[in-house]
Amino acid sequence: MTGLFEVFWKELSDNFNSRRFVILFLLVYLAGIASIYIAAQNIRSAVDETTRYVFLNLFIVGGKDIPFSFPLFMSLFIPIIGIALGFDAINSERTSGNLSRLLAQPIYRDNIINGKFLAGLVMIAILIFSIVTLVAGLGLRLIGVPPEAEEILRLFTFIFVSVLYGAFWMSLSILFSVLFKKTSTSALASIALWLFLFLFMSLIAGLIAQAIIPVNQNSTVEEVAQFDTLYRMISRINPGTLYAESIQAILLPVLGTTSPTMMMIGIYSGLKPTPLPLTQSLLIVWPQMVGLIALTAVCFILAYVKFMREEIRST
Amino acid sequence: MSNEFVIETKDLTKAYGKFLAVDRINLNIARGEVFGLLGPNGAGKTTTILMLMGLCEPTSGTVKINGLDPAREPIKVKRVVGYMPEKIGFYDDLTAKENLEYTARLNGLAGNRLNDKIDGLLELVGLKDSRDQLVGKFSHGMKQRLGIADVMVKDPQIAIFDEPTSGIDPEGTDQVLNLINKMAEEKVTVVISSHLLHQVQKICTGVGIFSKGKLVASGSIDKLGREILRKGQFNIIIPIAQLTPQLREEIQKLPEVVDIISRANTTVVVCQDNICSKLEEVVLKITGLKLQMKVEEFELEEVYMKYFKES
């Protein structure tokens, strides 16, 4: 453990003191407040007396004219937070000349990268936890409906999955910070990858799925369902899809599936959806969560191995 | 601590592909010695230092620091060895004091006495007034001095400095060298790599000359000079411009004397051994003058230039 706590505390206090995070905090809070405001405006039209989990609806309901909701905002900001925490983890130490000085101290080399990762993880957890509680508190004030016990559990699960998603982006950008010598390169690489996955991944998944199983107006329900399964399989390469599916199942217990097509089929066949209990919702998103953990672990292990094997030269 | 040498390398080699950055180096540095690693850029000094610190693994050969292998037991070695890299950097958004505190904590130091110790070190390196200033605002020379304090925080038995004076002004250079000298006075074994000969000569007791990855010569400056420049002979200076024939004859009779050379204001006697006292006696007997003889000193630069001219 030599050195792990020292590196961890130093990184954590750095995170809190740097301007970068003051800006991030402000941005995240403003956007959080904006989304809860929009949700509160529209919640009356979205729920009726038969709706269960009114409180959870606060986190889902978007504006009528502006397509802006809390989950969308979270899936946009979490990657940015993760990248901001990791993109210069190792290469800034190297370019500033701190790395060789650090490595001359009696600590194990891996504790430098471990301490940085842990400090980043704690930072992400603090950010997400505080924004969710802020939004929940504001929502409670605005609509006056207290959450049920299960809703609180679901919110905690939501926080947990969000931290996982943040951890993935952080470990990916730490990997880039080990691979690239310049901080600007690693930041650009992380953001480019994020933009690619965010903007083009669903497009590409659709193209590939269409090429394998062509569907049109005359296609049967089975064909559409097959197309949908394939399309979702491909788009799950994108961790953002894993995250979106997870929060959908957690915050919208009424759906009972992660596939929009299946929902449409359900609605057209006249089935009245009943909300799933939490354990069943967890069962649905279990693969997604494991996928996120695995992706995080793979990125971090790659970064770890590369960092441990690297030759340390001051120049 | 039965070892005579605190730093010992045996056939130490580092290869990058076919290129030998360090080629079979045998270094022996005794406790309390101030040892200079000399050589042009790219001669393998830094690579050797990195291997001494265990920051880079030797291709073959061994390193022993206090009898320990730095590649196998890095933590134990790093506890007693302080290292100041060539391009030293600190956390720019922390103050001088906070930077030293971090190093101290990484070394497992804490408590009330640490505060006093850090203040003392900052005073020693002349940064007392800049204690709470952000290091980002420091000049290069100040950072270099902070680097020395950073090395001293852990009370090292061995301190290794890689080009400690590169890129700073003469005054700053003097300050840095004085600080290193102070460490040596406290019985710390010091290793300095440099290509600036005057500085090395000023503070080092022994030097090793590197060329193309090889250690081409090592030992005290005096010994090296004699071996390389005088083929093992001593030049003794007599402060007399012209020797009388009688005196010249008497000196020539001494068995150790090889040659007598006249210079502008002095006469140089080349001998096989250090025979200052014998010469003084002879001069006193013949001329009745009580004169002080001394062995001609060597400029490291001469040794160095000579060496690189020949090789």
CSV table of N, CA, C and O in Angstrom, one decimal, chain A residues 214-263:
chain,number,residue,atom,x,y,z
A,214,PRO,N,-32.7,-6.7,-44.3
A,214,PRO,CA,-33.4,-5.5,-44.9
A,214,PRO,C,-34.9,-5.5,-44.4
A,214,PRO,O,-35.6,-6.5,-44.5
A,215,VAL,N,-35.3,-4.3,-43.9
A,215,VAL,CA,-36.7,-4.2,-43.6
A,215,VAL,C,-37.3,-3.0,-44.3
A,215,VAL,O,-36.6,-2.0,-44.6
A,216,ASN,N,-38.6,-3.1,-44.7
A,216,ASN,CA,-39.4,-2.0,-45.2
A,216,ASN,C,-40.8,-2.1,-44.8
A,216,ASN,O,-41.1,-2.8,-43.8
A,217,GLN,N,-41.7,-1.3,-45.4
A,217,GLN,CA,-43.1,-1.3,-44.9
A,217,GLN,C,-43.8,-2.7,-45.0
A,217,GLN,O,-44.7,-3.0,-44.2
A,218,ASN,N,-43.3,-3.5,-45.9
A,218,ASN,CA,-44.0,-4.8,-46.1
A,218,ASN,C,-43.4,-5.9,-45.2
A,218,ASN,O,-43.9,-7.0,-45.3
A,219,SER,N,-42.4,-5.6,-44.4
A,219,SER,CA,-41.8,-6.6,-43.6
A,219,SER,C,-42.7,-7.1,-42.5
A,219,SER,O,-43.6,-6.4,-42.0
A,220,THR,N,-42.6,-8.4,-42.1
A,220,THR,CA,-43.4,-9.0,-41.1
A,220,THR,C,-42.9,-8.5,-39.7
A,220,THR,O,-41.8,-8.0,-39.6
A,221,VAL,N,-43.7,-8.8,-38.7
A,221,VAL,CA,-43.3,-8.4,-37.4
A,221,VAL,C,-42.1,-9.1,-36.9
A,221,VAL,O,-41.2,-8.5,-36.3
A,222,GLU,N,-42.0,-10.4,-37.3
A,222,GLU,CA,-40.8,-11.2,-36.9
A,222,GLU,C,-39.5,-10.5,-37.5
A,222,GLU,O,-38.5,-10.4,-36.8
A,223,GLU,N,-39.6,-10.1,-38.8
A,223,GLU,CA,-38.4,-9.5,-39.4
A,223,GLU,C,-38.0,-8.2,-38.7
A,223,GLU,O,-36.8,-8.0,-38.5
A,224,VAL,N,-39.0,-7.4,-38.4
A,224,VAL,CA,-38.7,-6.2,-37.7
A,224,VAL,C,-38.1,-6.5,-36.3
A,224,VAL,O,-37.1,-5.8,-35.9
A,225,ALA,N,-38.6,-7.5,-35.7
A,225,ALA,CA,-38.1,-7.8,-34.3
A,225,ALA,C,-36.6,-8.3,-34.5
A,225,ALA,O,-35.7,-8.0,-33.7
A,226,GLN,N,-36.4,-9.1,-35.5
A,226,GLN,CA,-35.0,-9.6,-35.8
A,226,GLN,C,-34.0,-8.4,-36.0
A,226,GLN,O,-32.9,-8.3,-35.5
A,227,PHE,N,-34.5,-7.5,-36.9
A,227,PHE,CA,-33.7,-6.4,-37.2
A,227,PHE,C,-33.4,-5.6,-36.0
A,227,PHE,O,-32.3,-5.2,-35.7
A,228,ASP,N,-34.4,-5.4,-35.2
A,228,ASP,CA,-34.3,-4.7,-33.9
A,228,ASP,C,-33.2,-5.3,-33.0
A,228,ASP,O,-32.3,-4.6,-32.5
A,229,THR,N,-33.3,-6.6,-32.8
A,229,THR,CA,-32.3,-7.3,-32.0
A,229,THR,C,-30.9,-7.1,-32.5
A,229,THR,O,-30.0,-6.8,-31.7
A,230,LEU,N,-30.7,-7.3,-33.8
A,230,LEU,CA,-29.4,-7.1,-34.4
A,230,LEU,C,-28.9,-5.7,-34.2
A,230,LEU,O,-27.7,-5.5,-33.8
A,231,TYR,N,-29.8,-4.7,-34.5
A,231,TYR,CA,-29.4,-3.3,-34.4
A,231,TYR,C,-29.0,-3.0,-33.0
A,231,TYR,O,-27.9,-2.4,-32.8
A,232,ARG,N,-29.7,-3.5,-32.0
A,232,ARG,CA,-29.3,-3.3,-30.6
A,232,ARG,C,-28.0,-4.0,-30.2
A,232,ARG,O,-27.2,-3.4,-29.5
A,233,MET,N,-27.8,-5.2,-30.8
A,233,MET,CA,-26.5,-5.9,-30.5
A,233,MET,C,-25.4,-5.0,-30.9
A,233,MET,O,-24.4,-4.9,-30.2
A,234,ILE,N,-25.5,-4.5,-32.2
A,234,ILE,CA,-24.4,-3.7,-32.7
A,234,ILE,C,-24.2,-2.4,-31.9
A,234,ILE,O,-23.1,-2.1,-31.6
A,235,SER,N,-25.3,-1.8,-31.6
A,235,SER,CA,-25.1,-0.5,-31.0
A,235,SER,C,-24.7,-0.6,-29.5
A,235,SER,O,-24.2,0.4,-28.9
A,236,ARG,N,-24.7,-1.8,-29.0
A,236,ARG,CA,-24.2,-2.0,-27.6
A,236,ARG,C,-22.7,-2.0,-27.5
A,236,ARG,O,-22.1,-2.0,-26.5
A,237,ILE,N,-22.0,-1.9,-28.7
A,237,ILE,CA,-20.6,-1.7,-28.7
A,237,ILE,C,-20.3,-0.3,-28.0
A,237,ILE,O,-19.3,-0.1,-27.3
A,238,ASN,N,-21.3,0.6,-28.2
A,238,ASN,CA,-21.2,1.9,-27.6
A,238,ASN,C,-21.6,1.8,-26.1
A,238,ASN,O,-22.7,1.5,-25.8
A,239,PRO,N,-20.6,2.2,-25.2
A,239,PRO,CA,-21.0,2.1,-23.8
A,239,PRO,C,-22.1,3.1,-23.5
A,239,PRO,O,-22.9,2.9,-22.5
A,240,GLY,N,-22.3,4.1,-24.3
A,240,GLY,CA,-23.4,5.1,-24.1
A,240,GLY,C,-24.7,4.3,-24.2
A,240,GLY,O,-25.7,4.6,-23.5
A,241,THR,N,-24.8,3.4,-25.1
A,241,THR,CA,-26.1,2.6,-25.3
A,241,THR,C,-26.3,1.8,-24.0
A,241,THR,O,-27.4,1.7,-23.5
A,242,LEU,N,-25.3,1.2,-23.5
A,242,LEU,CA,-25.4,0.4,-22.3
A,242,LEU,C,-25.9,1.2,-21.2
A,242,LEU,O,-26.8,0.8,-20.4
A,243,TYR,N,-25.4,2.4,-21.1
A,243,TYR,CA,-25.8,3.3,-20.0
A,243,TYR,C,-27.3,3.8,-20.2
A,243,TYR,O,-28.1,3.7,-19.3
A,244,ALA,N,-27.6,4.1,-21.5
A,244,ALA,CA,-29.0,4.6,-21.7
A,244,ALA,C,-30.0,3.5,-21.4
A,244,ALA,O,-31.0,3.8,-20.8
A,245,GLU,N,-29.7,2.3,-21.8
A,245,GLU,CA,-30.6,1.2,-21.6
A,245,GLU,C,-30.7,0.9,-20.1
A,245,GLU,O,-31.8,0.7,-19.6
A,246,SER,N,-29.6,1.0,-19.4
A,246,SER,CA,-29.7,0.8,-17.9
A,246,SER,C,-30.6,1.8,-17.2
A,246,SER,O,-31.4,1.5,-16.4
A,247,ILE,N,-30.3,3.1,-17.6
A,247,ILE,CA,-31.1,4.1,-16.8
A,247,ILE,C,-32.6,4.1,-17.2
A,247,ILE,O,-33.5,4.3,-16.4
A,248,GLN,N,-32.8,3.6,-18.5
A,248,GLN,CA,-34.2,3.5,-18.9
A,248,GLN,C,-34.9,2.4,-18.0
A,248,GLN,O,-36.0,2.7,-17.5
A,249,ALA,N,-34.3,1.3,-17.9
A,249,ALA,CA,-34.9,0.2,-17.1
A,249,ALA,C,-35.0,0.6,-15.7
A,249,ALA,O,-36.0,0.1,-15.0
A,250,ILE,N,-34.1,1.4,-15.1
A,250,ILE,CA,-34.1,1.7,-13.7
A,250,ILE,C,-35.1,2.8,-13.4
A,250,ILE,O,-35.9,2.7,-12.5
A,251,LEU,N,-35.2,3.8,-14.3
A,251,LEU,CA,-36.0,4.9,-14.0
A,251,LEU,C,-37.4,4.7,-14.5
A,251,LEU,O,-38.4,5.4,-14.1
A,252,LEU,N,-37.6,3.8,-15.5
A,252,LEU,CA,-38.9,3.6,-16.1
A,252,LEU,C,-39.3,2.2,-15.8
A,252,LEU,O,-39.4,1.3,-16.8
A,253,PRO,N,-39.7,1.8,-14.6
A,253,PRO,CA,-40.0,0.4,-14.3
A,253,PRO,C,-41.2,-0.1,-15.1
A,253,PRO,O,-41.3,-1.3,-15.2
A,254,VAL,N,-41.9,0.8,-15.7
A,254,VAL,CA,-43.2,0.3,-16.3
A,254,VAL,C,-42.9,-0.4,-17.6
A,254,VAL,O,-43.7,-1.1,-18.1
A,255,LEU,N,-41.7,-0.1,-18.2
A,255,LEU,CA,-41.4,-0.6,-19.6
A,255,LEU,C,-41.2,-2.1,-19.6
A,255,LEU,O,-41.7,-2.8,-20.4
A,256,GLY,N,-40.4,-2.6,-18.7
A,256,GLY,CA,-40.2,-4.0,-18.6
A,256,GLY,C,-39.3,-4.6,-19.7
A,256,GLY,O,-39.0,-5.7,-19.9
A,257,THR,N,-38.8,-3.7,-20.6
A,257,THR,CA,-37.8,-4.1,-21.7
A,257,THR,C,-37.0,-2.9,-22.0
A,257,THR,O,-37.3,-1.8,-21.7
A,258,THR,N,-35.8,-3.2,-22.7
A,258,THR,CA,-35.0,-2.1,-23.1
A,258,THR,C,-35.2,-1.8,-24.5
A,258,THR,O,-34.5,-0.9,-25.1
A,259,SER,N,-36.0,-2.5,-25.2
A,259,SER,CA,-36.1,-2.4,-26.7
A,259,SER,C,-37.3,-1.5,-27.0
A,259,SER,O,-38.5,-1.9,-26.7
A,260,PRO,N,-37.2,-0.4,-27.7
A,260,PRO,CA,-38.3,0.4,-28.1
A,260,PRO,C,-39.3,-0.3,-29.0
A,260,PRO,O,-40.5,-0.1,-28.9
A,261,THR,N,-38.7,-1.1,-29.9
A,261,THR,CA,-39.6,-1.8,-30.9
A,261,THR,C,-40.5,-2.8,-30.1
A,261,THR,O,-41.7,-2.9,-30.4
A,262,MET,N,-39.9,-3.5,-29.1
A,262,MET,CA,-40.7,-4.4,-28.3
A,262,MET,C,-41.8,-3.7,-27.6
A,262,MET,O,-42.9,-4.2,-27.4
A,263,MET,N,-41.5,-2.4,-27.2
A,263,MET,CA,-42.5,-1.6,-26.5
A,263,MET,C,-43.6,-1.3,-27.4
A,263,MET,O,-44.8,-1.4,-27.1
